[in-house]
Amino acid sequence: MRKKKKKNPKLIFHFPQRMLLDYCASLNNTRALNDKRNFSFYQGDITNPSEVMDCLERHNIDTIFHFAAQSHVDLSFGNSYGFTHTNVYGTHVLLESAKKVGIKRFIHISTDEVYGEVEDEDDDLLETSILAPTNPYAASKAAAEMLVHSYQKSFKLPVIIVRSNNVYGPHQFPEKVIPKFTCLLNRGEPVVLHGDGSPTRRYLFAGDAADAFDTILHKGHIGQIYNVGSYDEISNLSLCSKLLAYLEIPHKTQEELHKWIKHTHDRPFNDRRYAVDGTKLRNLGWDQKTSFEKGVGITVQWYKAFGEEWWGDITKVLTPFPEVENKKVIAARDVVVDNIEGDMVVDKNDDMTLKQTNGTKA
């Protein structure tokens, strides 16, 4: 959020739980900003209208960047009500509060997952493409977008919607695949892939994502939607190989690969890939600057240094299917880990494919 002031705008950050940081949050992430004059931390709940209004009025906010969300897809299969409450109702509370105080810009951060699965042969999706979410998390974000759009049409609220690829980098909670696998390997433990590891994702370094949001803040047009697209598309299996390389773990032989890469059953539904066209944002002057190789290198080094201490004990988070109750990771579901039969083939760029045979072996 931004205070109404032309020079030295005041930034107000808050988290989506009342008087309680979410399970994946840490005050370490903002501690470096504590002595900044243009930074204030407001701890409140986006589903609490009185707290949201208090924050907006107390700090004289004129711009809202709405990042707050439940975002881990795996958790949405077992706790979908929580996703609806935070992502849909929480967005509704923010919109209604923004309308009351006369917000000048409401920038809503959505996700590329609202488009649903994109086939290999399909073109990258434009902002005008049909929304077809396939999991409860993505559906909650699509529903939130509908509310944002309705407030623009009904109440002329000045909104912008942003749909980004997967963002990664230092400080990301290790429920996400890159920090999770990095922390596991750094512990000397194997990673566990959902299914055969063939689904791909496009990854964008956090610094580039921040630049994209800044570009939209200063150059974005009210009422528009902007895709934030990365050039770097990689399969989950190849991601494992690259992380092994960065951590200097031997992984060229089948024995080495099967030691470090395991497989388990897949999600109830796992989109094969997402692909968005970011031309519209690039026309505003933004472009990706950080290659995947450079960004992952920075990220791996950070987790080697701080991953085990930043959030406290992260052991339960590093399981294939963590569960959350009352904002805490409490346990993992029992899961049988299998090695899918077949040879994992790694090329000179550490891209990996699985030449699978019939059946599985324990």
Coordinates of C-alpha atoms in Angstrom, one line a residue:
M1 CA 0.0 0.0 0.0
R2 CA 1.1 3.6 -0.6
K3 CA 0.5 6.7 1.3
K4 CA -0.9 9.8 -0.4
K5 CA 2.2 11.7 -1.0
K6 CA 4.0 12.6 -4.2
K7 CA 7.5 12.5 -2.8
N8 CA 8.9 9.7 -0.6
P9 CA 5.7 7.6 -0.7
K10 CA 5.0 5.6 2.4
L11 CA 4.8 1.9 2.0
I12 CA 2.5 -0.1 4.3
F13 CA 2.9 -3.9 4.4
H14 CA 0.5 -6.2 6.1
F15 CA -0.2 -9.9 6.4
P16 CA -3.5 -11.7 6.0
Q17 CA -4.0 -13.0 9.5
R18 CA -5.3 -11.1 12.5
M19 CA -2.6 -10.5 15.1
L20 CA -0.8 -13.7 13.9
L21 CA 1.7 -14.1 11.0
D22 CA 0.7 -16.9 8.6
Y23 CA 2.6 -20.2 8.8
C24 CA 4.8 -19.3 5.9
A25 CA 5.7 -15.7 7.0
S26 CA 8.6 -14.4 9.0
L27 CA 9.4 -11.0 10.4
N28 CA 12.9 -11.6 9.2
N29 CA 11.7 -10.8 5.7
T30 CA 11.0 -7.2 6.7
R31 CA 13.5 -6.6 9.5
A32 CA 16.0 -4.9 7.1
L33 CA 13.3 -2.3 6.4
N34 CA 12.5 -1.4 10.1
D35 CA 14.7 1.7 10.1
K36 CA 13.3 3.0 6.8
R37 CA 11.3 6.2 7.3
N38 CA 8.9 5.3 4.5
F39 CA 8.1 1.9 5.8
S40 CA 5.5 0.9 8.4
F41 CA 4.4 -2.6 9.3
Y42 CA 0.6 -3.1 10.0
Q43 CA -0.3 -6.5 11.2
G44 CA -3.9 -7.3 10.5
D45 CA -6.4 -9.5 8.7
I46 CA -7.6 -8.8 5.2
T47 CA -10.8 -10.6 6.0
N48 CA -11.5 -8.1 8.9
P49 CA -13.2 -5.0 7.4
S50 CA -12.6 -2.8 10.5
E51 CA -8.8 -3.6 10.5
V52 CA -8.5 -2.9 6.8
M53 CA -10.4 0.4 7.1
D54 CA -8.2 1.4 10.1
C55 CA -5.0 0.7 8.0
L56 CA -6.2 2.6 5.0
E57 CA -7.4 5.6 7.0
R58 CA -4.6 5.7 9.6
H59 CA -1.9 5.8 6.9
N60 CA -3.9 7.8 4.3
I61 CA -3.4 5.1 1.6
D62 CA -3.9 5.9 -2.0
T63 CA -2.6 2.8 -3.8
I64 CA -3.1 -0.9 -2.9
F65 CA -0.9 -3.7 -4.2
H66 CA -2.9 -6.7 -3.3
F67 CA -0.4 -9.6 -2.9
A68 CA -2.1 -11.3 0.1
A69 CA -3.3 -14.8 -0.6
Q70 CA -3.2 -18.4 0.3
S71 CA -1.1 -19.6 -2.6
H72 CA 0.3 -23.2 -2.2
V73 CA -1.7 -25.4 -4.6
D74 CA -1.1 -28.6 -2.7
L75 CA -2.8 -27.2 0.3
S76 CA -5.9 -26.2 -1.7
F77 CA -6.8 -29.8 -2.3
G78 CA -7.3 -30.4 1.4
N79 CA -8.2 -26.9 2.7
S80 CA -10.2 -25.3 -0.1
Y81 CA -12.5 -23.4 2.3
G82 CA -9.5 -21.5 3.6
F83 CA -8.4 -20.5 0.1
T84 CA -11.9 -19.2 -0.7
H85 CA -12.1 -17.2 2.6
T86 CA -8.7 -15.5 2.2
N87 CA -8.5 -15.2 -1.6
V88 CA -12.1 -14.4 -2.4
Y89 CA -13.7 -12.9 0.7
G90 CA -10.4 -11.1 1.6
T91 CA -10.3 -9.5 -1.8
H92 CA -13.9 -8.5 -1.4
V93 CA -13.1 -6.8 1.9
L94 CA -10.2 -4.9 0.3
L95 CA -12.3 -3.8 -2.6
E96 CA -15.2 -2.5 -0.5
S97 CA -12.8 -0.7 1.8
A98 CA -10.9 0.8 -1.2
K99 CA -14.2 2.0 -2.6
K100 CA -15.1 3.7 0.7
V101 CA -11.8 5.6 1.1
G102 CA -11.4 6.5 -2.6
I103 CA -8.3 4.6 -3.6
K104 CA -6.6 5.9 -6.7
R105 CA -5.1 2.6 -7.8
F106 CA -5.9 -1.0 -6.8
I107 CA -3.3 -3.4 -8.3
H108 CA -4.5 -6.9 -7.9
I109 CA -1.9 -9.7 -8.1
S110 CA -3.3 -12.8 -9.7
T111 CA -1.6 -15.8 -11.2
D112 CA -1.1 -17.5 -14.6
E113 CA -2.9 -20.5 -13.2
V114 CA -6.3 -18.8 -13.8
Y115 CA -5.9 -19.7 -17.5
G116 CA -5.6 -23.4 -16.7
E117 CA -3.4 -25.9 -18.6
V118 CA -1.8 -25.0 -21.9
E119 CA -0.9 -27.7 -24.3
D120 CA 2.6 -27.9 -25.8
E121 CA 1.4 -27.0 -29.3
D122 CA -0.8 -24.1 -28.1
D123 CA 0.3 -20.4 -28.4
D124 CA 1.2 -18.5 -25.3
L125 CA -2.0 -17.0 -23.8
L126 CA -2.9 -13.4 -24.1
E127 CA -4.6 -11.4 -21.4
T128 CA -7.9 -11.8 -23.3
S129 CA -7.8 -15.6 -23.2
I130 CA -10.6 -17.5 -21.4
L131 CA -10.0 -18.4 -17.8
A132 CA -10.2 -22.1 -17.1
P133 CA -8.7 -22.9 -13.7
T134 CA -8.3 -26.5 -12.8
N135 CA -7.5 -26.5 -9.0
P136 CA -9.2 -24.9 -6.0
Y137 CA -6.3 -22.3 -5.6
A138 CA -6.5 -21.2 -9.2
A139 CA -10.3 -21.1 -9.0
S140 CA -10.2 -18.8 -5.9
K141 CA -7.9 -16.4 -7.7
A142 CA -10.1 -16.4 -10.8
A143 CA -13.1 -15.7 -8.6
A144 CA -11.2 -12.8 -6.9
E145 CA -10.5 -11.4 -10.4
M146 CA -14.2 -11.4 -11.1
L147 CA -14.8 -9.3 -8.0
V148 CA -12.1 -6.9 -9.0
H149 CA -13.5 -6.5 -12.5
S150 CA -17.0 -6.0 -11.1
Y151 CA -15.9 -3.2 -8.8
Q152 CA -14.3 -1.5 -11.8
K153 CA -17.5 -1.7 -13.8
S154 CA -20.0 -1.0 -11.0
F155 CA -18.1 1.6 -8.9
K156 CA -15.4 2.8 -11.3
L157 CA -12.7 1.6 -8.9
P158 CA -9.3 2.2 -10.7
V159 CA -8.0 -1.4 -10.9
I160 CA -5.2 -3.2 -12.7
I161 CA -4.9 -7.0 -12.7
V162 CA -1.5 -8.7 -12.9
R163 CA -1.0 -12.4 -13.8
S164 CA 2.5 -13.7 -13.3
N165 CA 4.5 -16.9 -13.9
N166 CA 6.1 -18.7 -10.9
V167 CA 8.3 -16.3 -8.9
Y168 CA 11.3 -17.7 -7.0
G169 CA 14.2 -16.3 -5.1
P170 CA 15.7 -15.8 -1.6
H171 CA 13.2 -15.6 1.4
Q172 CA 10.6 -17.8 -0.3
F173 CA 9.0 -20.2 2.2
P174 CA 10.3 -23.7 1.4
E175 CA 6.9 -25.2 0.6
K176 CA 7.6 -24.1 -2.9
V177 CA 9.6 -26.4 -5.2
I178 CA 12.9 -24.6 -5.7
P179 CA 13.5 -23.8 -2.0
K180 CA 12.1 -27.1 -0.8
F181 CA 14.3 -29.2 -3.1
T182 CA 17.3 -27.0 -2.3
C183 CA 16.8 -27.4 1.5
L184 CA 16.3 -31.2 1.1
L185 CA 19.5 -31.6 -1.0
N186 CA 21.5 -29.4 1.4
R187 CA 20.4 -31.7 4.2
G188 CA 21.7 -34.7 2.2
E189 CA 18.1 -36.0 1.6
P190 CA 16.5 -36.9 -1.8
V191 CA 13.9 -34.8 -3.4
V192 CA 10.5 -36.3 -4.1
L193 CA 8.7 -35.5 -7.3
H194 CA 4.9 -35.7 -7.8
G195 CA 4.3 -38.1 -10.6
D196 CA 6.9 -38.5 -13.3
G197 CA 8.3 -35.0 -13.0
S198 CA 7.4 -34.1 -16.6
P199 CA 5.2 -31.0 -16.0
T200 CA 6.9 -27.7 -16.8
R201 CA 6.7 -24.3 -15.3
R202 CA 8.1 -20.9 -16.2
Y203 CA 10.2 -19.3 -13.5
L204 CA 10.8 -15.6 -12.9
F205 CA 13.4 -14.3 -10.4
A206 CA 12.0 -12.2 -7.6
G207 CA 14.0 -9.1 -8.6
D208 CA 12.6 -9.2 -12.1
A209 CA 9.1 -9.7 -10.7
A210 CA 9.6 -6.6 -8.5
D211 CA 10.7 -4.6 -11.5
A212 CA 7.6 -5.7 -13.3
F213 CA 5.3 -4.6 -10.5
D214 CA 7.1 -1.3 -10.3
T215 CA 6.7 -0.8 -14.1
I216 CA 2.9 -1.5 -13.8
L217 CA 2.7 0.9 -10.8
H218 CA 4.2 3.8 -12.8
K219 CA 3.2 3.0 -16.4
G220 CA 0.3 0.6 -16.2
H221 CA -3.1 1.7 -17.5
I222 CA -6.2 1.6 -15.3
G223 CA -8.6 -1.2 -16.3
Q224 CA -5.9 -3.3 -18.0
I225 CA -4.6 -6.8 -17.3
Y226 CA -0.9 -7.6 -17.7
N227 CA 0.8 -10.9 -18.0
V228 CA 4.3 -11.1 -16.4
G229 CA 6.0 -13.8 -18.5
S230 CA 9.3 -15.5 -18.2
Y231 CA 11.4 -17.0 -21.0
D232 CA 12.6 -19.9 -18.8
E233 CA 10.4 -23.0 -19.0
I234 CA 11.7 -26.1 -17.3
S235 CA 10.4 -29.5 -16.3
N236 CA 10.3 -30.5 -12.6
L237 CA 12.7 -33.3 -13.5
S238 CA 15.2 -31.0 -15.1
L239 CA 14.9 -28.6 -12.2
C240 CA 16.2 -31.4 -9.9
S241 CA 19.1 -32.0 -12.2
K242 CA 20.1 -28.3 -12.2
L243 CA 19.8 -28.1 -8.4
L244 CA 22.1 -31.1 -8.1
A245 CA 24.6 -29.4 -10.3
Y246 CA 24.5 -26.2 -8.3
L247 CA 25.0 -28.1 -5.1
E248 CA 27.9 -30.0 -6.7
I249 CA 26.2 -33.4 -6.0
P250 CA 27.2 -36.2 -8.4
H251 CA 24.2 -37.0 -10.6
K252 CA 25.5 -38.4 -13.9
T253 CA 24.9 -42.2 -13.4
Q254 CA 21.6 -43.9 -13.0
E255 CA 22.6 -45.0 -9.5
E256 CA 23.4 -41.4 -8.5
L257 CA 20.2 -40.1 -10.0
H258 CA 17.9 -42.7 -8.3
K259 CA 19.6 -41.9 -5.0
W260 CA 18.7 -38.3 -5.1
I261 CA 15.4 -38.2 -7.1
K262 CA 12.4 -40.1 -5.9
H263 CA 8.8 -40.2 -7.1
T264 CA 5.4 -40.4 -5.4
H265 CA 1.8 -40.2 -6.5
D266 CA 0.7 -37.0 -8.3
R267 CA -1.7 -34.3 -7.2
P268 CA -5.4 -34.9 -7.8
F269 CA -4.8 -32.8 -10.9
N270 CA -1.5 -31.4 -12.1
D271 CA -1.5 -29.0 -15.0
R272 CA 1.2 -30.0 -17.5
R273 CA 2.3 -26.5 -18.2
Y274 CA 1.3 -22.8 -18.1
A275 CA 2.3 -20.3 -20.8
V276 CA 1.5 -16.6 -21.0
D277 CA 2.4 -14.0 -23.5
G278 CA 4.1 -11.0 -21.8
T279 CA 4.3 -8.7 -24.9
K280 CA 1.8 -6.2 -23.4
L281 CA 4.0 -5.5 -20.4
R282 CA 7.2 -5.5 -22.4
N283 CA 5.7 -2.8 -24.5
L284 CA 5.7 -0.7 -21.3
G285 CA 9.5 -1.1 -21.1
W286 CA 9.9 -4.1 -18.8
D287 CA 11.8 -7.2 -19.6
Q288 CA 13.3 -10.2 -17.8
K289 CA 16.9 -9.5 -16.9
T290 CA 17.9 -12.4 -14.7
S291 CA 18.6 -15.8 -16.4
F292 CA 17.3 -18.9 -14.7
E293 CA 20.9 -20.0 -14.2
K294 CA 21.9 -16.8 -12.5
G295 CA 18.7 -16.5 -10.4
V296 CA 18.9 -20.1 -9.2
G297 CA 22.5 -19.7 -8.3
I298 CA 21.7 -16.7 -6.1
T299 CA 18.8 -18.6 -4.6
V300 CA 20.7 -21.7 -3.8
Q301 CA 23.5 -19.8 -2.1
W302 CA 20.9 -18.0 0.1
Y303 CA 19.3 -21.2 1.2
K304 CA 22.6 -22.8 2.0
A305 CA 23.3 -19.9 4.3
F306 CA 19.9 -19.2 5.9
G307 CA 17.4 -21.9 4.9
E308 CA 17.7 -23.8 8.2
E309 CA 17.3 -20.8 10.5
W310 CA 15.0 -18.3 8.8
W311 CA 11.7 -19.8 9.7
G312 CA 12.8 -22.2 12.5
D313 CA 12.2 -26.0 12.1
I314 CA 11.1 -26.6 8.5
T315 CA 11.2 -30.4 8.6
K316 CA 7.5 -30.9 8.2
V317 CA 7.3 -28.5 5.3
L318 CA 9.8 -30.5 3.3
T319 CA 7.5 -33.5 2.9
P320 CA 5.8 -34.2 -0.4
F321 CA 2.4 -33.4 0.9
P322 CA 2.5 -31.1 3.9
E323 CA -0.7 -30.2 5.8
V324 CA -1.6 -27.0 7.7
E325 CA -3.9 -26.6 10.6
N326 CA -4.5 -23.4 12.5
K327 CA -1.8 -21.6 10.5
K328 CA 0.8 -24.2 11.4
V329 CA 2.3 -27.1 9.5
I330 CA 1.4 -30.0 11.7
A331 CA 2.1 -33.2 9.8
A332 CA 2.5 -34.9 6.4
R333 CA 0.2 -37.4 5.1
D334 CA 1.6 -40.9 4.9
V335 CA 3.0 -41.4 1.4
V336 CA 4.6 -44.3 -0.3
V337 CA 7.6 -43.2 -2.2
D338 CA 8.3 -45.1 -5.4
N339 CA 11.0 -45.0 -8.0
I340 CA 9.4 -44.9 -11.4
E341 CA 11.1 -47.5 -13.5
G342 CA 13.2 -46.1 -16.3
D343 CA 16.4 -44.3 -17.1
M344 CA 16.8 -40.7 -16.3
V345 CA 18.9 -39.1 -19.1
V346 CA 20.8 -35.8 -18.4
D347 CA 22.2 -33.7 -21.2
K348 CA 25.1 -31.3 -21.1
N349 CA 22.7 -28.5 -20.0
D350 CA 21.4 -30.5 -17.1
D351 CA 18.1 -30.9 -18.7
M352 CA 16.6 -34.3 -17.8
T353 CA 14.2 -36.7 -19.4
L354 CA 12.8 -40.0 -18.1
K355 CA 12.8 -43.0 -20.4
Q356 CA 10.1 -44.9 -18.6
T357 CA 9.4 -48.6 -18.7
N358 CA 6.3 -50.4 -17.6
G359 CA 5.3 -50.4 -13.9
T360 CA 7.1 -49.1 -10.9
K361 CA 9.4 -50.4 -8.3
A362 CA 9.5 -49.7 -4.6

